[in-house]
Amino acid sequence: MSAHPDVREVLLTADRIAARVAEMGARISADYRDREPVLVGVLDGAVVFLADLMRALTIPVRVDFVKWSSYREGATSSGAVQLLKDLSLNVEGQHVLVVEDIVDTGLTLRYLLENLETRKVASLAVAALLDKPSRRQVEVQLDYVGFQVPNEFVVGYGLDFAHRYRSLPYVAVLKPEIYGG
Ligand code: PRP
């Protein structure tokens, strides 16, 4: 299959992602045996990873979502973000596993973890498909990581540029003329 014409380079093929997600699913299933965690997907980017990861699990789970306003657009001077869509489930006393597509600066995850900690969860952990450690501004603990990626603008498998490219089945770097880089 040829890549999208706006793509400069495919970093992670669909097959490689599928193999890694299967491994992550096996590990999470073993770690959470005898528990029924709540998977919390962070909209919008995490939907593809969450959809595949949950089907790679052999344990029962419940699934819920949150959505933040992006601090990249219209953030206040404090850098604070707002919760646009809160959880539907009450997670007090529950084992919560946050599912993210990518951790970049770490700011989104820090807000979410601080928010979840106030809800008296039984445990809190994070599964991220992609980790871009070179961009980190705040320290966050990632319990399950699929791949580390270089400091490039990546799209596909849920990740967007201007709301496009989320449906690509692989993770890729766009041509610089597309994003103006
Ligand atoms: C992306 C991604 C993470 C966040 C990571 O979301 O899904 O939630 O950025 O970046 P950070 O570590 O620098 O906070 P984005 O705000 O692009 O929204 P989207 O998921 O709707 O694309």
Short mmCIF file of C-alpha atoms and ligand atoms in Angstrom, two decimals:
data_model
loop_
_atom_site.label_atom_id
_atom_site.label_comp_id
_atom_site.label_asym_id
_atom_site.label_seq_id
_atom_site.Cartn_x
_atom_site.Cartn_y
_atom_site.Cartn_z
CA MET A 1 0.00 0.00 0.00
CA SER A 2 1.45 3.39 -0.94
CA ALA A 3 1.46 6.11 1.70
CA HIS A 4 -0.71 9.21 1.58
CA PRO A 5 0.77 11.82 -0.80
CA ASP A 6 1.22 14.34 2.06
CA VAL A 7 3.39 11.86 3.97
CA ARG A 8 7.18 12.22 3.96
CA GLU A 9 7.96 9.05 5.89
CA VAL A 10 6.10 6.22 7.58
CA LEU A 11 7.60 5.83 11.06
CA LEU A 12 5.48 2.93 12.30
CA THR A 13 3.66 0.58 9.96
CA ALA A 14 0.21 -0.78 10.77
CA ASP A 15 1.72 -4.25 11.31
CA ARG A 16 4.31 -2.97 13.76
CA ILE A 17 1.69 -1.03 15.70
CA ALA A 18 -0.61 -4.07 15.82
CA ALA A 19 2.18 -6.28 17.18
CA ARG A 20 3.07 -3.75 19.88
CA VAL A 21 -0.55 -3.15 20.87
CA ALA A 22 -0.97 -6.93 21.26
CA GLU A 23 2.06 -7.02 23.58
CA MET A 24 0.76 -4.09 25.60
CA GLY A 25 -2.63 -5.76 25.86
CA ALA A 26 -1.08 -8.95 27.17
CA ARG A 27 0.94 -7.09 29.80
CA ILE A 28 -1.98 -4.97 30.94
CA SER A 29 -4.20 -8.07 31.13
CA ALA A 30 -1.63 -9.79 33.34
CA ASP A 31 -1.10 -6.76 35.57
CA TYR A 32 -4.85 -6.20 36.02
CA ARG A 33 -5.93 -9.83 36.40
CA ASP A 34 -8.72 -10.12 38.96
CA ARG A 35 -9.51 -6.43 38.50
CA GLU A 36 -11.91 -4.65 36.16
CA PRO A 37 -10.23 -1.34 35.31
CA VAL A 38 -11.89 1.70 33.79
CA LEU A 39 -10.10 2.68 30.60
CA VAL A 40 -10.20 6.45 30.19
CA GLY A 41 -9.58 7.54 26.61
CA VAL A 42 -8.51 11.12 26.00
CA LEU A 43 -10.47 12.46 23.02
CA ASP A 44 -9.99 12.83 20.20
CA GLY A 45 -6.60 11.36 19.39
CA ALA A 46 -6.74 8.25 21.58
CA VAL A 47 -9.81 6.67 19.97
CA VAL A 48 -7.92 4.49 17.50
CA PHE A 49 -5.40 3.21 20.03
CA LEU A 50 -8.12 2.65 22.63
CA ALA A 51 -10.29 0.73 20.16
CA ASP A 52 -7.42 -1.63 19.35
CA LEU A 53 -6.01 -1.88 22.88
CA MET A 54 -9.33 -2.78 24.50
CA ARG A 55 -9.77 -5.66 22.05
CA ALA A 56 -6.26 -6.89 22.90
CA LEU A 57 -7.25 -7.28 26.56
CA THR A 58 -8.40 -10.57 28.05
CA ILE A 59 -9.84 -8.97 31.19
CA PRO A 60 -13.21 -7.25 31.58
CA VAL A 61 -13.04 -3.46 31.40
CA ARG A 62 -15.33 -0.46 31.37
CA VAL A 63 -14.58 2.38 28.97
CA ASP A 64 -15.09 6.11 29.35
CA PHE A 65 -13.78 9.31 27.77
CA VAL A 66 -12.64 12.81 28.63
CA LYS A 67 -11.95 15.76 26.38
CA TRP A 68 -9.91 18.85 27.18
CA SER A 69 -9.78 22.21 25.51
CA SER A 70 -6.32 22.36 23.98
CA TYR A 71 -3.85 24.65 25.73
CA ARG A 72 -2.35 25.17 22.30
CA GLU A 73 -5.35 27.21 21.18
CA GLY A 74 -6.68 29.94 23.42
CA ALA A 75 -5.01 28.78 26.61
CA THR A 76 -5.19 31.22 29.48
CA SER A 77 -2.05 32.97 30.69
CA SER A 78 -1.78 30.32 33.39
CA GLY A 79 -1.69 27.64 30.68
CA ALA A 80 -4.73 26.02 32.25
CA VAL A 81 -7.01 23.82 30.19
CA GLN A 82 -10.71 23.18 30.63
CA LEU A 83 -12.47 19.87 30.76
CA LEU A 84 -14.92 19.94 27.81
CA LYS A 85 -16.29 16.43 28.36
CA ASP A 86 -16.08 14.79 31.74
CA LEU A 87 -16.30 11.11 32.62
CA SER A 88 -19.74 9.55 32.63
CA LEU A 89 -18.75 6.94 35.21
CA ASN A 90 -18.09 7.53 38.88
CA VAL A 91 -14.50 6.32 39.28
CA GLU A 92 -14.25 6.56 43.05
CA GLY A 93 -12.65 3.34 44.29
CA GLN A 94 -11.96 2.19 40.72
CA HIS A 95 -8.72 1.19 39.01
CA VAL A 96 -8.28 3.78 36.28
CA LEU A 97 -6.03 3.30 33.27
CA VAL A 98 -5.64 6.46 31.19
CA VAL A 99 -5.18 5.75 27.48
CA GLU A 100 -3.35 8.39 25.43
CA ASP A 101 -2.17 8.39 21.84
CA ILE A 102 0.88 10.58 22.50
CA VAL A 103 2.59 12.30 25.41
CA ASP A 104 4.47 15.36 24.25
CA THR A 105 4.94 18.20 26.75
CA GLY A 106 3.08 16.12 29.35
CA LEU A 107 0.74 19.03 30.17
CA THR A 108 -2.50 17.34 29.07
CA LEU A 109 -1.70 14.24 31.07
CA ARG A 110 -0.66 16.21 34.15
CA TYR A 111 -3.99 18.04 34.18
CA LEU A 112 -5.89 14.81 33.76
CA LEU A 113 -3.95 12.91 36.43
CA GLU A 114 -4.34 15.76 38.93
CA ASN A 115 -8.04 15.85 38.17
CA LEU A 116 -8.47 12.08 38.56
CA GLU A 117 -6.49 12.00 41.80
CA THR A 118 -9.11 14.22 43.45
CA ARG A 119 -11.76 11.55 42.72
CA LYS A 120 -10.36 9.00 45.18
CA VAL A 121 -9.53 6.34 42.61
CA ALA A 122 -8.13 3.03 43.87
CA SER A 123 -5.22 3.21 41.41
CA LEU A 124 -4.14 5.32 38.49
CA ALA A 125 -1.87 4.32 35.61
CA VAL A 126 -1.17 5.48 32.07
CA ALA A 127 -0.85 3.66 28.76
CA ALA A 128 0.48 5.78 25.89
CA LEU A 129 1.08 4.50 22.41
CA LEU A 130 3.69 7.16 21.65
CA ASP A 131 6.12 8.99 23.89
CA LYS A 132 8.04 12.04 22.67
CA PRO A 133 10.37 12.60 25.64
CA SER A 134 12.42 15.33 23.95
CA ARG A 135 9.43 17.70 24.27
CA ARG A 136 8.60 17.07 27.92
CA GLN A 137 7.90 20.15 30.09
CA VAL A 138 6.47 18.41 33.14
CA GLU A 139 7.35 15.03 34.52
CA VAL A 140 4.66 12.37 34.20
CA GLN A 141 4.89 8.67 34.88
CA LEU A 142 4.03 6.43 31.93
CA ASP A 143 3.33 2.85 32.97
CA TYR A 144 2.90 1.35 29.49
CA VAL A 145 4.52 2.87 26.39
CA GLY A 146 4.29 1.58 22.85
CA PHE A 147 7.05 3.48 21.10
CA GLN A 148 9.31 6.46 21.65
CA VAL A 149 9.22 8.86 18.72
CA PRO A 150 11.66 11.59 17.69
CA ASN A 151 10.80 15.29 17.81
CA GLU A 152 8.89 15.27 14.52
CA PHE A 153 5.31 16.21 13.78
CA VAL A 154 3.58 12.83 13.60
CA VAL A 155 0.10 12.00 12.31
CA GLY A 156 -2.01 8.93 11.73
CA TYR A 157 -3.48 6.17 13.92
CA GLY A 158 -5.62 8.83 15.63
CA LEU A 159 -3.15 11.71 15.54
CA ASP A 160 -4.12 14.72 13.46
CA PHE A 161 -2.85 17.85 11.82
CA ALA A 162 -5.70 20.40 11.65
CA HIS A 163 -8.18 17.53 12.21
CA ARG A 164 -6.91 15.59 9.20
CA TYR A 165 -4.95 12.33 8.81
CA ARG A 166 -6.41 10.63 11.92
CA SER A 167 -7.67 7.73 9.82
CA LEU A 168 -4.29 6.74 8.40
CA PRO A 169 -3.56 3.20 9.64
CA TYR A 170 0.14 3.98 10.28
CA VAL A 171 2.11 6.70 12.12
CA ALA A 172 3.88 9.04 9.74
CA VAL A 173 5.73 12.34 9.39
CA LEU A 174 4.14 14.87 7.05
CA LYS A 175 6.02 16.69 4.32
CA PRO A 176 7.14 20.05 5.75
CA GLU A 177 5.28 22.01 3.07
CA ILE A 178 2.02 20.55 4.42
CA TYR A 179 2.36 21.88 7.97
CA GLY A 180 4.53 24.88 7.12
CA GLY A 181 7.57 23.54 8.98
C1 PRP B 1 -2.81 15.49 21.77
C2 PRP B 1 -2.75 14.09 22.34
C3 PRP B 1 -2.58 14.32 23.82
C4 PRP B 1 -1.84 15.64 23.87
C5 PRP B 1 -0.41 15.38 24.20
O1 PRP B 1 -4.10 15.98 21.88
O2 PRP B 1 -3.93 13.36 22.06
O3 PRP B 1 -3.83 14.41 24.48
O4 PRP B 1 -1.93 16.24 22.58
O5 PRP B 1 0.31 16.57 24.20
P1 PRP B 1 0.98 17.17 25.51
O6 PRP B 1 1.75 16.09 26.17
O7 PRP B 1 1.89 18.26 24.94
O8 PRP B 1 -0.09 17.73 26.37
P2 PRP B 1 -4.58 17.31 21.15
O9 PRP B 1 -4.59 18.44 22.12
O10 PRP B 1 -3.77 17.52 19.89
O11 PRP B 1 -6.08 16.98 20.83
P3 PRP B 1 -6.69 15.76 19.98
O12 PRP B 1 -6.41 14.51 20.77
O13 PRP B 1 -8.13 16.07 19.91
O14 PRP B 1 -6.00 15.75 18.64
#
